[in-house]
């Protein structure tokens, strides 16, 4: 969709549409596997506690599995479960031949170490791409299962024909699940020149203004204002923050890091929030689950 605003036009990167196209492609591959008598991908989801947002994310993942014909298993545990017991369940899923991929929904209760739990997951079933092995495999010649959110961003860029080679990509936010692996993927697969900014970066606007491609994953609505963006830049907003306020019809709204209204007229391409990167993360999970299945059961 191209929108005319003042003197500039920008292309809205429609993650909903791209993710729906990819789901159709996955569903066709699943149907073909079924016809050939091959194993149907099976995703297991472990949910600890009853956090409302986590429940919504998990419901969406289950819905996505159903929409492409995957098998799925939901495993719920009370937030009082010990780390040791949760590890035992993970061992069980690791050794369950019928499960091709699984995820442990984050966040976990404070008494459980995310790092210990993540590292317990077999890397060839780690369809979120969170383990050290999969993180490191980004820079190998044959990555195993790519971290889901950056994978989704790279796929969006690819499907919109956005060239990254030789471009200056500035990534704002350096977390383990978003900014850090994204910067590695932009370097390795995208052949971009990458700058990573974080909380301690001095003079953030000086960096963002030099970006041909600006990607932000911080979780601070309005962090990226129009004066921080170069004319014609490509802007990818991963930030997803629930903001409350009487001005929103539902009493709340989901906001990205970018001041969309004022930044969009300066951009050449831009992702909305919601409807940009978010739907791509779930689709990456499906792509990884399909890949994990194909690797184990060609
Ligand atoms: P996180 O672990 O809190 O990481 C935030 C990163 O931003 C950190 O690297 C932090 O720096 C940096 N940061 C904080 N304040 C900053 C500032 N003022 N300027 C520059 N950098 C700053 O969060 P996350 O898990 O990566 O998530 C980030 C956002 O992306 C959240 O809104 C989250 O909901 C969203 N997200 C969306 C998806 C999706 O599928 N759409 C997936 C993942 C994340 P330090 O490292 O120095 O603390």
PDB file of N, CA and C and ligand atoms in Angstrom, residues 149 172-175 177-178 197-200 204 217-220 223 238-241 277-278 281, ligand 1:
ATOM      1  N   UNK A 149      12.233 -13.530  15.811  1.00  0.00           N
ATOM      2  CA  UNK A 149      11.890 -12.137  15.468  1.00  0.00           C
ATOM      3  C   UNK A 149      12.812 -11.578  14.379  1.00  0.00           C
ATOM      4  N   UNK A 172      18.566  -0.160  16.957  1.00  0.00           N
ATOM      5  CA  UNK A 172      18.453   0.450  18.286  1.00  0.00           C
ATOM      6  C   UNK A 172      17.862  -0.602  19.223  1.00  0.00           C
ATOM      7  N   UNK A 173      18.635  -0.963  20.261  1.00  0.00           N
ATOM      8  CA  UNK A 173      18.241  -2.061  21.153  1.00  0.00           C
ATOM      9  C   UNK A 173      19.148  -3.239  20.863  1.00  0.00           C
ATOM     10  N   UNK A 174      19.696  -3.842  21.926  1.00  0.00           N
ATOM     11  CA  UNK A 174      20.693  -4.899  21.720  1.00  0.00           C
ATOM     12  C   UNK A 174      20.355  -6.146  22.520  1.00  0.00           C
ATOM     13  N   UNK A 175      19.047  -6.427  22.687  1.00  0.00           N
ATOM     14  CA  UNK A 175      18.684  -7.576  23.520  1.00  0.00           C
ATOM     15  C   UNK A 175      19.024  -8.883  22.822  1.00  0.00           C
ATOM     16  N   UNK A 177      17.079 -11.404  22.348  1.00  0.00           N
ATOM     17  CA  UNK A 177      16.066 -12.015  21.472  1.00  0.00           C
ATOM     18  C   UNK A 177      15.777 -11.170  20.224  1.00  0.00           C
ATOM     19  N   UNK A 178      16.152  -9.883  20.259  1.00  0.00           N
ATOM     20  CA  UNK A 178      15.793  -9.042  19.106  1.00  0.00           C
ATOM     21  C   UNK A 178      17.015  -8.317  18.512  1.00  0.00           C
ATOM     22  N   UNK A 197      22.945   0.338  18.636  1.00  0.00           N
ATOM     23  CA  UNK A 197      22.814   1.343  19.708  1.00  0.00           C
ATOM     24  C   UNK A 197      22.049   0.728  20.879  1.00  0.00           C
ATOM     25  N   UNK A 198      22.334   1.204  22.077  1.00  0.00           N
ATOM     26  CA  UNK A 198      21.643   0.693  23.271  1.00  0.00           C
ATOM     27  C   UNK A 198      21.529   1.812  24.291  1.00  0.00           C
ATOM     28  N   UNK A 199      21.151   1.424  25.504  1.00  0.00           N
ATOM     29  CA  UNK A 199      20.876   2.383  26.567  1.00  0.00           C
ATOM     30  C   UNK A 199      22.040   3.336  26.833  1.00  0.00           C
ATOM     31  N   UNK A 200      23.260   2.855  26.613  1.00  0.00           N
ATOM     32  CA  UNK A 200      24.423   3.672  26.956  1.00  0.00           C
ATOM     33  C   UNK A 200      24.969   4.457  25.760  1.00  0.00           C
ATOM     34  N   UNK A 204      22.160   9.326  20.506  1.00  0.00           N
ATOM     35  CA  UNK A 204      21.442   8.371  19.647  1.00  0.00           C
ATOM     36  C   UNK A 204      21.025   8.987  18.301  1.00  0.00           C
ATOM     37  N   UNK A 217      14.172  -1.888  18.469  1.00  0.00           N
ATOM     38  CA  UNK A 217      13.578  -2.915  19.343  1.00  0.00           C
ATOM     39  C   UNK A 217      13.909  -2.544  20.780  1.00  0.00           C
ATOM     40  N   UNK A 218      13.205  -1.550  21.287  1.00  0.00           N
ATOM     41  CA  UNK A 218      13.503  -1.042  22.634  1.00  0.00           C
ATOM     42  C   UNK A 218      12.320  -1.231  23.581  1.00  0.00           C
ATOM     43  N   UNK A 219      11.115  -0.849  23.125  1.00  0.00           N
ATOM     44  CA  UNK A 219       9.952  -0.905  24.008  1.00  0.00           C
ATOM     45  C   UNK A 219       9.676   0.426  24.660  1.00  0.00           C
ATOM     46  N   UNK A 220      10.041   1.532  23.954  1.00  0.00           N
ATOM     47  CA  UNK A 220       9.758   2.879  24.463  1.00  0.00           C
ATOM     48  C   UNK A 220       8.994   3.660  23.402  1.00  0.00           C
ATOM     49  N   UNK A 223      10.150   6.888  21.084  1.00  0.00           N
ATOM     50  CA  UNK A 223      11.612   7.081  21.187  1.00  0.00           C
ATOM     51  C   UNK A 223      12.188   7.660  19.887  1.00  0.00           C
ATOM     52  N   UNK A 238      10.166  -2.777  15.775  1.00  0.00           N
ATOM     53  CA  UNK A 238       9.880  -4.052  16.454  1.00  0.00           C
ATOM     54  C   UNK A 238       9.204  -3.798  17.809  1.00  0.00           C
ATOM     55  N   UNK A 239       9.381  -2.611  18.337  1.00  0.00           N
ATOM     56  CA  UNK A 239       8.818  -2.253  19.650  1.00  0.00           C
ATOM     57  C   UNK A 239       7.323  -2.558  19.725  1.00  0.00           C
ATOM     58  N   UNK A 240       6.911  -3.120  20.834  1.00  0.00           N
ATOM     59  CA  UNK A 240       5.496  -3.484  21.036  1.00  0.00           C
ATOM     60  C   UNK A 240       5.167  -3.213  22.496  1.00  0.00           C
ATOM     61  N   UNK A 241       4.527  -2.082  22.754  1.00  0.00           N
ATOM     62  CA  UNK A 241       4.239  -1.707  24.141  1.00  0.00           C
ATOM     63  C   UNK A 241       2.750  -1.403  24.280  1.00  0.00           C
ATOM     64  N   UNK A 277       5.965  -6.091  12.185  1.00  0.00           N
ATOM     65  CA  UNK A 277       6.871  -7.188  12.538  1.00  0.00           C
ATOM     66  C   UNK A 277       6.152  -8.274  13.355  1.00  0.00           C
ATOM     67  N   UNK A 278       5.195  -7.866  14.210  1.00  0.00           N
ATOM     68  CA  UNK A 278       4.546  -8.817  15.124  1.00  0.00           C
ATOM     69  C   UNK A 278       4.068 -10.101  14.460  1.00  0.00           C
ATOM     70  N   UNK A 281       6.790 -12.732  13.543  1.00  0.00           N
ATOM     71  CA  UNK A 281       7.473 -13.550  14.557  1.00  0.00           C
ATOM     72  C   UNK A 281       6.797 -14.913  14.677  1.00  0.00           C
TER      73      UNK A 281
HETATM   74  P1  LIG B   1      14.723  -5.666  26.269  1.00  0.00           P
HETATM   75  O1  LIG B   1      15.313  -6.998  26.578  1.00  0.00           O
HETATM   76  O2  LIG B   1      14.235  -4.787  27.362  1.00  0.00           O
HETATM   77  O3  LIG B   1      15.807  -4.871  25.411  1.00  0.00           O
HETATM   78  C1  LIG B   1      15.659  -3.511  25.094  1.00  0.00           C
HETATM   79  C2  LIG B   1      16.925  -3.004  24.485  1.00  0.00           C
HETATM   80  O4  LIG B   1      16.775  -1.600  24.280  1.00  0.00           O
HETATM   81  C3  LIG B   1      18.156  -3.179  25.377  1.00  0.00           C
HETATM   82  O5  LIG B   1      19.247  -3.514  24.542  1.00  0.00           O
HETATM   83  C4  LIG B   1      18.348  -1.795  25.986  1.00  0.00           C
HETATM   84  O6  LIG B   1      19.699  -1.440  26.242  1.00  0.00           O
HETATM   85  C5  LIG B   1      17.887  -0.914  24.863  1.00  0.00           C
HETATM   86  N1  LIG B   1      17.457   0.419  25.336  1.00  0.00           N
HETATM   87  C6  LIG B   1      16.762   0.742  26.441  1.00  0.00           C
HETATM   88  N2  LIG B   1      16.541   2.076  26.483  1.00  0.00           N
HETATM   89  C7  LIG B   1      17.125   2.589  25.389  1.00  0.00           C
HETATM   90  C8  LIG B   1      17.250   3.898  24.875  1.00  0.00           C
HETATM   91  N3  LIG B   1      16.710   4.944  25.490  1.00  0.00           N
HETATM   92  N4  LIG B   1      17.925   4.070  23.731  1.00  0.00           N
HETATM   93  C9  LIG B   1      18.473   3.029  23.075  1.00  0.00           C
HETATM   94  N5  LIG B   1      18.377   1.752  23.501  1.00  0.00           N
HETATM   95  C10 LIG B   1      17.721   1.549  24.652  1.00  0.00           C
HETATM   96  O7  LIG B   1      13.499  -5.813  25.275  1.00  0.00           O
HETATM   97  P2  LIG B   1      13.243  -6.847  24.057  1.00  0.00           P
HETATM   98  O8  LIG B   1      12.772  -8.124  24.587  1.00  0.00           O
HETATM   99  O9  LIG B   1      14.377  -6.828  23.101  1.00  0.00           O
HETATM  100  O10 LIG B   1      12.023  -6.120  23.368  1.00  0.00           O
HETATM  101  C11 LIG B   1      12.131  -4.795  22.878  1.00  0.00           C
HETATM  102  C12 LIG B   1      10.799  -4.377  22.308  1.00  0.00           C
HETATM  103  O11 LIG B   1      10.520  -5.189  21.188  1.00  0.00           O
HETATM  104  C13 LIG B   1       9.630  -4.556  23.260  1.00  0.00           C
HETATM  105  O12 LIG B   1       8.679  -3.551  23.027  1.00  0.00           O
HETATM  106  C14 LIG B   1       9.075  -5.902  22.879  1.00  0.00           C
HETATM  107  O13 LIG B   1       7.708  -6.053  23.198  1.00  0.00           O
HETATM  108  C15 LIG B   1       9.294  -5.873  21.393  1.00  0.00           C
HETATM  109  N6  LIG B   1       9.388  -7.190  20.766  1.00  0.00           N
HETATM  110  C16 LIG B   1       8.483  -7.458  19.816  1.00  0.00           C
HETATM  111  C17 LIG B   1       8.536  -8.689  19.171  1.00  0.00           C
HETATM  112  C18 LIG B   1       7.547  -8.952  18.083  1.00  0.00           C
HETATM  113  O14 LIG B   1       7.352 -10.076  17.718  1.00  0.00           O
HETATM  114  N7  LIG B   1       6.928  -7.927  17.523  1.00  0.00           N
HETATM  115  C19 LIG B   1       9.465  -9.632  19.531  1.00  0.00           C
HETATM  116  C20 LIG B   1      10.415  -9.317  20.506  1.00  0.00           C
HETATM  117  C21 LIG B   1      10.367  -8.069  21.121  1.00  0.00           C
HETATM  118  P3  LIG B   1      20.575  -2.183  27.368  1.00  0.00           P
HETATM  119  O15 LIG B   1      20.928  -3.511  26.747  1.00  0.00           O
HETATM  120  O16 LIG B   1      21.751  -1.357  27.562  1.00  0.00           O
HETATM  121  O17 LIG B   1      19.662  -2.297  28.561  1.00  0.00           O
END
